[in-house]
mmCIF file with all atom_site columns, C-alpha atoms in Angstrom:
data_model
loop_
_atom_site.group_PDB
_atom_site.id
_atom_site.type_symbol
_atom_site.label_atom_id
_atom_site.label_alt_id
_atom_site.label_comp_id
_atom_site.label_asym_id
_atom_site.label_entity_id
_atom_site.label_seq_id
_atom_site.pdbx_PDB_ins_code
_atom_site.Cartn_x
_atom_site.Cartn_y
_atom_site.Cartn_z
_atom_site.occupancy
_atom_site.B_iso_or_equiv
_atom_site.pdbx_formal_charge
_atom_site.auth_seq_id
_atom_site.auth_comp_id
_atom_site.auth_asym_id
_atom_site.auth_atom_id
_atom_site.pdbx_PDB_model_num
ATOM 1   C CA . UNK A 1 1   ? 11.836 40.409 17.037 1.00 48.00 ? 1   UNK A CA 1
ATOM 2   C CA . UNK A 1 2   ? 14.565 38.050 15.112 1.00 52.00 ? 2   UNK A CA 1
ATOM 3   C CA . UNK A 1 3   ? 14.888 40.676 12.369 1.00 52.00 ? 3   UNK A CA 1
ATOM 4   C CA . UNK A 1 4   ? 15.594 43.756 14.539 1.00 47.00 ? 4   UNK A CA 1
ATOM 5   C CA . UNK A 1 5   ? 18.280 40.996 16.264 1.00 47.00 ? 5   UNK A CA 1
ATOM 6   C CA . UNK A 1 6   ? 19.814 39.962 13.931 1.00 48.00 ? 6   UNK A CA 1
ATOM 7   C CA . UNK A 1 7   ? 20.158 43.290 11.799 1.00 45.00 ? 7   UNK A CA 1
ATOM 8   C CA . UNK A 1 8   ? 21.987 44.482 15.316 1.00 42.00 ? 8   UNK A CA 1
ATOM 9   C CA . UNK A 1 9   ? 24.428 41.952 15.500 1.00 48.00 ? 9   UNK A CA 1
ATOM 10  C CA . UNK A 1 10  ? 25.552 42.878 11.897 1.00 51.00 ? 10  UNK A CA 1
ATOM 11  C CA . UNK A 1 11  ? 27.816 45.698 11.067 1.00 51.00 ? 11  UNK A CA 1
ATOM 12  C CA . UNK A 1 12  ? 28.406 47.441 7.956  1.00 49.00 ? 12  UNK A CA 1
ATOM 13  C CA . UNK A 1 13  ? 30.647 47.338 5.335  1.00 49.00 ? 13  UNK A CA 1
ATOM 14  C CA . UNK A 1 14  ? 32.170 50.942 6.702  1.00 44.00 ? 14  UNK A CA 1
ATOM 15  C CA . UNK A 1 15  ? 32.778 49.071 10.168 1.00 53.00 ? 15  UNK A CA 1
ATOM 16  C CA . UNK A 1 16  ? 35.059 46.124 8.182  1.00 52.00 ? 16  UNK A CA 1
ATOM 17  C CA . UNK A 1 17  ? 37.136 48.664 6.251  1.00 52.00 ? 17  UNK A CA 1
ATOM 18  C CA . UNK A 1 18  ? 39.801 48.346 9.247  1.00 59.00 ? 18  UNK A CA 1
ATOM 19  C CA . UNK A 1 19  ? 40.566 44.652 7.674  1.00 67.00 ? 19  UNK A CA 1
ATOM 20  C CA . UNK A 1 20  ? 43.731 43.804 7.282  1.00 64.00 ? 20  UNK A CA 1
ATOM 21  C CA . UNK A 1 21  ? 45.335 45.538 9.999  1.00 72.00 ? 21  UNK A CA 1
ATOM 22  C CA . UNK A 1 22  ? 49.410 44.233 10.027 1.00 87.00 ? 22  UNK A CA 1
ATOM 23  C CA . UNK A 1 23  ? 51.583 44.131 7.030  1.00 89.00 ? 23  UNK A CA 1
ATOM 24  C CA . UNK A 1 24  ? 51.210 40.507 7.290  1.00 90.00 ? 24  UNK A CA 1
ATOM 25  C CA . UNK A 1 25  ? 47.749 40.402 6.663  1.00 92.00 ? 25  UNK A CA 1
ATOM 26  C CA . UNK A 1 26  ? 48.023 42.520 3.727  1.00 92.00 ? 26  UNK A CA 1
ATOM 27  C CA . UNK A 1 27  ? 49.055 39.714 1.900  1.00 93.00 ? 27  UNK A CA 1
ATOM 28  C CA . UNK A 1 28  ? 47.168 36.644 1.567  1.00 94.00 ? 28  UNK A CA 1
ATOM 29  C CA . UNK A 1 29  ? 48.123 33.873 3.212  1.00 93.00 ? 29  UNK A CA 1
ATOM 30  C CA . UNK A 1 30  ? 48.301 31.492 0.562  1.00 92.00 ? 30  UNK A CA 1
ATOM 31  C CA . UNK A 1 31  ? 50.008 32.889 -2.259 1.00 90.00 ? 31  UNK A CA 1
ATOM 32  C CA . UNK A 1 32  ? 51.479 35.556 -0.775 1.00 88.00 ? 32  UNK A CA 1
ATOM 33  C CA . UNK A 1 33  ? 51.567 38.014 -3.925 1.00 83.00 ? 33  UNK A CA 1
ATOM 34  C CA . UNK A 1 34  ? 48.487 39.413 -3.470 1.00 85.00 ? 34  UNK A CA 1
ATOM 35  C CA . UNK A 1 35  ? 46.489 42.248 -1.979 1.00 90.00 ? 35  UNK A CA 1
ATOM 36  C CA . UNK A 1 36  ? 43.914 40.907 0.083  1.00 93.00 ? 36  UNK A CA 1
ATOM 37  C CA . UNK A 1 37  ? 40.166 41.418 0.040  1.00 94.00 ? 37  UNK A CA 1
ATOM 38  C CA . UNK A 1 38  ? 39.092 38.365 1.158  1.00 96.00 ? 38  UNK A CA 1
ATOM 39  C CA . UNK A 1 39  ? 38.990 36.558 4.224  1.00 96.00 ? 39  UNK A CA 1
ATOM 40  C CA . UNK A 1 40  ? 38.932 33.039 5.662  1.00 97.00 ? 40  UNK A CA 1
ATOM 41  C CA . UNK A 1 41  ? 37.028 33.833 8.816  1.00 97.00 ? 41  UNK A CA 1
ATOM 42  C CA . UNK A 1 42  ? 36.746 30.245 10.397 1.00 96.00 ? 42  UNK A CA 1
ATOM 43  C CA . UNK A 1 43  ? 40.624 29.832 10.158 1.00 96.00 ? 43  UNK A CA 1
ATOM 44  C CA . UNK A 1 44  ? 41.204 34.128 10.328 1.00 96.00 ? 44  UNK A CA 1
ATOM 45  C CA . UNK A 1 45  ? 43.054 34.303 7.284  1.00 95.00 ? 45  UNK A CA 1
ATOM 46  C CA . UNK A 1 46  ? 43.174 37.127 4.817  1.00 96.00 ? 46  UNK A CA 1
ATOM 47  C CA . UNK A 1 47  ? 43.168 35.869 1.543  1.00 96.00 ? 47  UNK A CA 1
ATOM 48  C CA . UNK A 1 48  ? 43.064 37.313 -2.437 1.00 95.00 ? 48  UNK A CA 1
ATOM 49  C CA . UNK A 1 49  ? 39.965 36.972 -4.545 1.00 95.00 ? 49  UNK A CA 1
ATOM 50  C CA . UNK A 1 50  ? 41.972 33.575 -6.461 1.00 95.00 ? 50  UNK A CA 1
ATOM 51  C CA . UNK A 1 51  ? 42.821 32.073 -2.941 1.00 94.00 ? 51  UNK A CA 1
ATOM 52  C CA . UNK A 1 52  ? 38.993 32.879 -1.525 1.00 96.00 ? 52  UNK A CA 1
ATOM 53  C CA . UNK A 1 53  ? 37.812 31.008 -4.523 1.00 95.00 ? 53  UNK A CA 1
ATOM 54  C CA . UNK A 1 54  ? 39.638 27.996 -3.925 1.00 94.00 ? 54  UNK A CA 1
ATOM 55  C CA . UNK A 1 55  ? 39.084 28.445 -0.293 1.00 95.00 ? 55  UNK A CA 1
ATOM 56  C CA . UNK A 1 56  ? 35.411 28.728 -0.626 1.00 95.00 ? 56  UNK A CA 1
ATOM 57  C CA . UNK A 1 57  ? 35.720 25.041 -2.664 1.00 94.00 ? 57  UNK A CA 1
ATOM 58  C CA . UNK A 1 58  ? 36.759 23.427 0.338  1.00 92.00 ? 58  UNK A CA 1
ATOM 59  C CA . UNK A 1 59  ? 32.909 23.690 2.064  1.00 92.00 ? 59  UNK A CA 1
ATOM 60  C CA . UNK A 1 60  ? 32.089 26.342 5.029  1.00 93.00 ? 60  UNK A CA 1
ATOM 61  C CA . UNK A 1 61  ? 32.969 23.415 7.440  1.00 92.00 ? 61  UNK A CA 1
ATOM 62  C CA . UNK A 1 62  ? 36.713 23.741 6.570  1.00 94.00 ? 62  UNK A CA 1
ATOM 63  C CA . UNK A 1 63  ? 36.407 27.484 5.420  1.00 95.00 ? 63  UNK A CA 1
ATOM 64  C CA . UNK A 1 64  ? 33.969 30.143 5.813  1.00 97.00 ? 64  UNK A CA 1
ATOM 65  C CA . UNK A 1 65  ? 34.918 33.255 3.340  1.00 97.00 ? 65  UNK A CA 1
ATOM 66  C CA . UNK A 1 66  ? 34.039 36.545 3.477  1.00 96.00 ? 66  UNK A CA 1
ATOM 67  C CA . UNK A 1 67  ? 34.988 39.880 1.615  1.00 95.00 ? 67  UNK A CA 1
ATOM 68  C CA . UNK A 1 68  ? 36.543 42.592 3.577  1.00 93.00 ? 68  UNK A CA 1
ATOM 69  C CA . UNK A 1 69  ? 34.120 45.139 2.519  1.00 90.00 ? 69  UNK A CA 1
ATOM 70  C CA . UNK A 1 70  ? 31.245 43.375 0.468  1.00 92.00 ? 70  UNK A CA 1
ATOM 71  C CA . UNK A 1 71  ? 29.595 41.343 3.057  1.00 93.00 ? 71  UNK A CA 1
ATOM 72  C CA . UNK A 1 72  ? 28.337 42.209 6.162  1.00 92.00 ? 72  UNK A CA 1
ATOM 73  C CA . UNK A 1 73  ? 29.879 40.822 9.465  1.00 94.00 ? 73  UNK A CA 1
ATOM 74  C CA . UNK A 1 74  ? 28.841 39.428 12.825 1.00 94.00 ? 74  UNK A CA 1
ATOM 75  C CA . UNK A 1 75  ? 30.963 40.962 15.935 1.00 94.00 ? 75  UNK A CA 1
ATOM 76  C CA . UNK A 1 76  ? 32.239 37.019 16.635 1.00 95.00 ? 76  UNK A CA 1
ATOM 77  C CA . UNK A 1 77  ? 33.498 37.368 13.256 1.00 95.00 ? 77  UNK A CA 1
ATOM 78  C CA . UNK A 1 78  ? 35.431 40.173 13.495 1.00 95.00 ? 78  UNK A CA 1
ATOM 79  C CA . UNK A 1 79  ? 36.815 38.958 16.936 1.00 95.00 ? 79  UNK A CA 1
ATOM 80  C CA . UNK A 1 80  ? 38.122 35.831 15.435 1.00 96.00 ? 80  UNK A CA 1
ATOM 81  C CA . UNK A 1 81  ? 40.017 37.872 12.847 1.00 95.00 ? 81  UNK A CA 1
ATOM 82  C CA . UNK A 1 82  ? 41.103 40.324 15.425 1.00 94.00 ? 82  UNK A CA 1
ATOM 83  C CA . UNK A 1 83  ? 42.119 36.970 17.093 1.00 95.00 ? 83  UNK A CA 1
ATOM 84  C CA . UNK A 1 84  ? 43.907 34.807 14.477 1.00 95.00 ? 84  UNK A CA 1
ATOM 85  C CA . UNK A 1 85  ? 45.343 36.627 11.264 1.00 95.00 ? 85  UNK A CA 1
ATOM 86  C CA . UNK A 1 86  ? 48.023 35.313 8.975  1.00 94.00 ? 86  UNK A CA 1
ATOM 87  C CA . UNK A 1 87  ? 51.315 35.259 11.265 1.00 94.00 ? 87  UNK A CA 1
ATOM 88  C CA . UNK A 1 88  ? 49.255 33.339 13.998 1.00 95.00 ? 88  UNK A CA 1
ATOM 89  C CA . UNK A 1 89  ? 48.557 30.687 11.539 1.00 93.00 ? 89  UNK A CA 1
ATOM 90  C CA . UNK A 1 90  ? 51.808 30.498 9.966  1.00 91.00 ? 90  UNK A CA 1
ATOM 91  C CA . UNK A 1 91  ? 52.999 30.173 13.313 1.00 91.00 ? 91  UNK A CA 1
ATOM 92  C CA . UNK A 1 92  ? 51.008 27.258 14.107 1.00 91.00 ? 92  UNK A CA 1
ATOM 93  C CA . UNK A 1 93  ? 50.928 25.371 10.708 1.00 86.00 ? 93  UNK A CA 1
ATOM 94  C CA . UNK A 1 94  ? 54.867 25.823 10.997 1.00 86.00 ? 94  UNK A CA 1
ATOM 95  C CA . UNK A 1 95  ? 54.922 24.384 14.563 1.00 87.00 ? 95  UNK A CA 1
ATOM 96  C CA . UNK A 1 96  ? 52.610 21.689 13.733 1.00 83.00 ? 96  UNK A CA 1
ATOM 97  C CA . UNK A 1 97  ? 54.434 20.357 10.995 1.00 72.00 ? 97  UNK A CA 1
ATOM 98  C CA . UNK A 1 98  ? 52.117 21.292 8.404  1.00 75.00 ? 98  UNK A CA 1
ATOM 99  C CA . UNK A 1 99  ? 53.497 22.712 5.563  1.00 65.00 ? 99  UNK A CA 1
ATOM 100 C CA . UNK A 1 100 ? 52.309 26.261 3.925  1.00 63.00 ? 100 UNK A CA 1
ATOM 101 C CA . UNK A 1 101 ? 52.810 25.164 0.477  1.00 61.00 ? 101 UNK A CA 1
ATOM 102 C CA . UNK A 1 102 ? 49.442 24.012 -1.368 1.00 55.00 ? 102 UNK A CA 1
ATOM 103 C CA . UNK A 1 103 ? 49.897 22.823 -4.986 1.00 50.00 ? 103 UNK A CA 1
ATOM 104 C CA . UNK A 1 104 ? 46.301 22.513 -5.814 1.00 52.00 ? 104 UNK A CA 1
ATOM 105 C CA . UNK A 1 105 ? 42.973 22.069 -4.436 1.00 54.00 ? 105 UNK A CA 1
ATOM 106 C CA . UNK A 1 106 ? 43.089 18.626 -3.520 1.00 57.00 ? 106 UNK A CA 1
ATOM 107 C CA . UNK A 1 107 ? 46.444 19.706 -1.058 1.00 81.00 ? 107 UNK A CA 1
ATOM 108 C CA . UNK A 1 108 ? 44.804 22.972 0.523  1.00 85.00 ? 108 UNK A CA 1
ATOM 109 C CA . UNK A 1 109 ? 41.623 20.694 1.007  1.00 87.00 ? 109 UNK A CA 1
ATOM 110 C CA . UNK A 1 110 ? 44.099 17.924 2.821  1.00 86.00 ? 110 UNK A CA 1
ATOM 111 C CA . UNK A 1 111 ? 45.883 20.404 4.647  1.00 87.00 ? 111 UNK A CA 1
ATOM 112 C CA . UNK A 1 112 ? 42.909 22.176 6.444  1.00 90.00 ? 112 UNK A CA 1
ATOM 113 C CA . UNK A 1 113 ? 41.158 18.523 7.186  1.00 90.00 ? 113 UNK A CA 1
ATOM 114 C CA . UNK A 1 114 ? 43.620 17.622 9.787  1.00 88.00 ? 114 UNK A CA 1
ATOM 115 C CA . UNK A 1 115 ? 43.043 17.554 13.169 1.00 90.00 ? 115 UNK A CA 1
ATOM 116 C CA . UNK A 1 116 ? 45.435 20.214 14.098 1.00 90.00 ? 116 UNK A CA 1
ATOM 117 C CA . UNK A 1 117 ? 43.557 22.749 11.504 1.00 92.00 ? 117 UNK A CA 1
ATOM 118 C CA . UNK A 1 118 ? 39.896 21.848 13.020 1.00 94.00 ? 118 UNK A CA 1
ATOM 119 C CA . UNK A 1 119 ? 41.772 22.068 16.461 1.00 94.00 ? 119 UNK A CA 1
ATOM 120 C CA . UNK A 1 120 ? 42.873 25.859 15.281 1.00 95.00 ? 120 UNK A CA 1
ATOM 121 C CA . UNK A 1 121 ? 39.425 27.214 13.898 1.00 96.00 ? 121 UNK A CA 1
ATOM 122 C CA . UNK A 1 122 ? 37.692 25.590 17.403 1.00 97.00 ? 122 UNK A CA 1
ATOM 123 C CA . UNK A 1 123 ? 40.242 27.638 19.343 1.00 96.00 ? 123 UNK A CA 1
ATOM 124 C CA . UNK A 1 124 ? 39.259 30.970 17.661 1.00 97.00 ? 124 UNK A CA 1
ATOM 125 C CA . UNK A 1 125 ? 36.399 30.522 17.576 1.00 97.00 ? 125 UNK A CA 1
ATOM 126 C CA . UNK A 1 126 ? 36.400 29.705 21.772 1.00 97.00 ? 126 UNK A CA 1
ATOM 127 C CA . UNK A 1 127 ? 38.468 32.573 22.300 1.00 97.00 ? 127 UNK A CA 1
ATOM 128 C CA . UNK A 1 128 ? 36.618 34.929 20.421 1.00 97.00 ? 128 UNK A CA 1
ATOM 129 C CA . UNK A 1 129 ? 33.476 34.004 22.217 1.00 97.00 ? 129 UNK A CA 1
ATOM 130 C CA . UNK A 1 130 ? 35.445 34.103 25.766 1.00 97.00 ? 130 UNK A CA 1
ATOM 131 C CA . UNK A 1 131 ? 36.298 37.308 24.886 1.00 97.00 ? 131 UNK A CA 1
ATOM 132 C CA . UNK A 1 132 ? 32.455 38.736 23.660 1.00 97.00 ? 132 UNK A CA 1
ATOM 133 C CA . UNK A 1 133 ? 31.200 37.122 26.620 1.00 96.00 ? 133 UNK A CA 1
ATOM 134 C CA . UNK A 1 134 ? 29.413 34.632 24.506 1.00 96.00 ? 134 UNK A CA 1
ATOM 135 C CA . UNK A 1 135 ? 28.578 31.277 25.099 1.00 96.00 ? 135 UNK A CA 1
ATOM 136 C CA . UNK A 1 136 ? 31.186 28.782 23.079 1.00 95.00 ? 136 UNK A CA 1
ATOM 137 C CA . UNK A 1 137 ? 30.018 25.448 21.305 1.00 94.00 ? 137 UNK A CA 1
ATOM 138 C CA . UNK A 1 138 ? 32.440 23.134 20.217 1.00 94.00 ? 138 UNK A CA 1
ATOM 139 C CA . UNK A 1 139 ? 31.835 22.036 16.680 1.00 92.00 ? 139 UNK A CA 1
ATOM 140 C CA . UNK A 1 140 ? 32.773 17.932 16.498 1.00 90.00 ? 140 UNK A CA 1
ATOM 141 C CA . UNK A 1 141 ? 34.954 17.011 14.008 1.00 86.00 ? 141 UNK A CA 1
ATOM 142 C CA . UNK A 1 142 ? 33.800 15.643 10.664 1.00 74.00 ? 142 UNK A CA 1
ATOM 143 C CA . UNK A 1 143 ? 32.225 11.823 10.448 1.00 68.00 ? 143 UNK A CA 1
ATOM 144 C CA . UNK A 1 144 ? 34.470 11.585 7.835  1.00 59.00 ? 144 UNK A CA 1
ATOM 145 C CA . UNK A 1 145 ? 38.352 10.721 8.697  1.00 50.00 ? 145 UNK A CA 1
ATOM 146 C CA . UNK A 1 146 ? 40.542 13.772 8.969  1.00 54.00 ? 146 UNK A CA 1
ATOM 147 C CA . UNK A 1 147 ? 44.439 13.300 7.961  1.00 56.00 ? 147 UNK A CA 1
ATOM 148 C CA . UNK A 1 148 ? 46.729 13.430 10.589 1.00 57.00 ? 148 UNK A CA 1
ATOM 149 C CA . UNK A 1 149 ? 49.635 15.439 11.504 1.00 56.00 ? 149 UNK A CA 1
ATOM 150 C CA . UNK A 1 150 ? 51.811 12.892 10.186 1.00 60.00 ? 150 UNK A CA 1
ATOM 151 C CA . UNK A 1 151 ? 50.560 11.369 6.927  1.00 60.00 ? 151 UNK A CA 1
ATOM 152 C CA . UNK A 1 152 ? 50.012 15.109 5.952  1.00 55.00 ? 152 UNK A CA 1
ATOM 153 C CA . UNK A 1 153 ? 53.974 15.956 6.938  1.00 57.00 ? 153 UNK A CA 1
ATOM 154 C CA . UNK A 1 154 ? 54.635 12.309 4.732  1.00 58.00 ? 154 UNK A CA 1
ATOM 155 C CA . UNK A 1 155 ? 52.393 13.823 1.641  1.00 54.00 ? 155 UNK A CA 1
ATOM 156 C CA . UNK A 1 156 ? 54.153 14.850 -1.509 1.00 43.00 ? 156 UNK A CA 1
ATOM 157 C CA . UNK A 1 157 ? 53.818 18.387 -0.346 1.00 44.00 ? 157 UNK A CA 1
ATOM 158 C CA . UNK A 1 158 ? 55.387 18.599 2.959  1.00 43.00 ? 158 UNK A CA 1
ATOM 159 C CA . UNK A 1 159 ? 58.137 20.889 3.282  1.00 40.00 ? 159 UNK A CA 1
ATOM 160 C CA . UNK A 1 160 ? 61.647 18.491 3.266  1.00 39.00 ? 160 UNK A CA 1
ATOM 161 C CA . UNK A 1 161 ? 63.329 19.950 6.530  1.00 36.00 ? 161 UNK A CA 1
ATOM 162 C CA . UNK A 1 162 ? 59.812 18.134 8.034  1.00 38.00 ? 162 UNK A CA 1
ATOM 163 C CA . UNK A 1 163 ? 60.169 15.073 6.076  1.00 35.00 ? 163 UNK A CA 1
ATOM 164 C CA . UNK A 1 164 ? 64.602 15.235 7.269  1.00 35.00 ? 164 UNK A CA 1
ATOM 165 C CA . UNK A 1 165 ? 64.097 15.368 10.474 1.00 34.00 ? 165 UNK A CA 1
ATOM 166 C CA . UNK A 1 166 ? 63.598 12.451 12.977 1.00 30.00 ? 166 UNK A CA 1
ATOM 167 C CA . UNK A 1 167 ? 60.742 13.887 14.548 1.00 32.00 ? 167 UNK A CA 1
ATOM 168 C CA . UNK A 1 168 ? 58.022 16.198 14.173 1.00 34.00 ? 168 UNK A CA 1
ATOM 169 C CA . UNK A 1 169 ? 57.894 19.472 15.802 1.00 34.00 ? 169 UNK A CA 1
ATOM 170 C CA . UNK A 1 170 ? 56.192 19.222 18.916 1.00 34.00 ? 170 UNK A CA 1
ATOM 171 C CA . UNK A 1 171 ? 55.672 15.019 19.386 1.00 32.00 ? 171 UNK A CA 1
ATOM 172 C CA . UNK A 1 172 ? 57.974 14.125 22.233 1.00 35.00 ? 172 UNK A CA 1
ATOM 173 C CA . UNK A 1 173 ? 58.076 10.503 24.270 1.00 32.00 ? 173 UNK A CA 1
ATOM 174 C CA . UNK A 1 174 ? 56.435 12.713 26.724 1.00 40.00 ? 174 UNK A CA 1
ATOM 175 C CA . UNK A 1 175 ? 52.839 14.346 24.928 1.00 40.00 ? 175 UNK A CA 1
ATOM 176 C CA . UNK A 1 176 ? 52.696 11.208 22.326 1.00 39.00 ? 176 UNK A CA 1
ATOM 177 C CA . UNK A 1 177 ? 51.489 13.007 19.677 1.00 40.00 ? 177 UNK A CA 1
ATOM 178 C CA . UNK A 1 178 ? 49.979 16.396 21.273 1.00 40.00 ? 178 UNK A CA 1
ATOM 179 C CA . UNK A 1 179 ? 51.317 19.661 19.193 1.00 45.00 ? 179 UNK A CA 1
ATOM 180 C CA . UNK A 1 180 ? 53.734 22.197 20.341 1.00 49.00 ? 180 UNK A CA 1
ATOM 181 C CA . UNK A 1 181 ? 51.330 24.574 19.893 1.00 56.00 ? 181 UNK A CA 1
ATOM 182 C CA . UNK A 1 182 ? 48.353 23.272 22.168 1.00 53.00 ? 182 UNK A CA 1
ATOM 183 C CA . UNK A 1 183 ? 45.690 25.721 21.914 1.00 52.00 ? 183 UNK A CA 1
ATOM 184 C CA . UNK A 1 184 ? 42.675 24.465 23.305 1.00 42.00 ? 184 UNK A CA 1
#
């Protein structure tokens, strides 16, 4: 029966009450000031209601958001916050040369279309299956053209030790232009 399934696989809103666990995911990962309630679960962010908002603008392909205690969650969900959380992503944006800071929509939206970010939500989303014993399925990137590493470090909003520097992080005469932070 696909309704006694699927009401299984859920938990309850008592069972997500645990989210955030570290300081750093206590504060959302975008603006930093806030509390957070919210959640990013494709890229395991925790996020506050204003940053979910404009999160949940950029399409479920780029961002799928969920409240920490109003919506019900799937195990694989949980285990891909478990997973990533906010100082794992700031870690990788930061070694992958793409900057935290977001003006507006249009630069959050250009900022989690490059190739690293889809790279980064594919890799939770394999490990938390690997680790649930689940079968993983990659999701392709989108038809459309995502930005790359470097036109996003060459945008307006790219932090300047990035734009100073001769190289970016992790693109040596060795990898081409493969990250420091391979995760896949």
């Amino acid at each position: 029966n696909i309704k006694k399934q699927t009401q299984q696989t859920r938990l309850t809103n008592m069972e997500t009450r645990s989210l955030p666990t570290s300081e750093e995911d206590k504060k959302c990962f975008e603006c930093a000031g806030m509390p957070t309630t919210w959640a990013s679960v494709s890229l395991g962010l925790h996020l506050c209601m204003k940053c979910a908002g404009k999160h949940r603008s950029l399409g479920v392909h780029l961002s799928f958001v969920r409240s920490h205690t109003l919506d019900t969650w799937k195990p694989h969900q949980l285990k891909i916050m478990e997973l990533g959380g906010n100082q794992r992503a700031r870690e990788f944006f930061k070694c992958n040369a793409i900057s935290e800071d977001t003006i507006d929509n249009y630069h959050l939206q250009q900022k989690y279309e490059t190739e690293e970010a889809h790279n980064y939500r594919e890799t939770l989303k394999k490990e938390a299956a690997d680790a649930l014993g689940n079968e993983y399925t990659p999701t392709p990137m989108p038809s459309r053209p995502s930005i790359s590493r470097e036109a996003f470090a060459e945008s307006n909003i790219a932090r300047q030790s990035f734009q100073s520097s001769n190289r970016l992080v992790g693109k040596n005469k060795d990898e081409g232009s493969r990250s420091c932070c391979t995760l896949l």
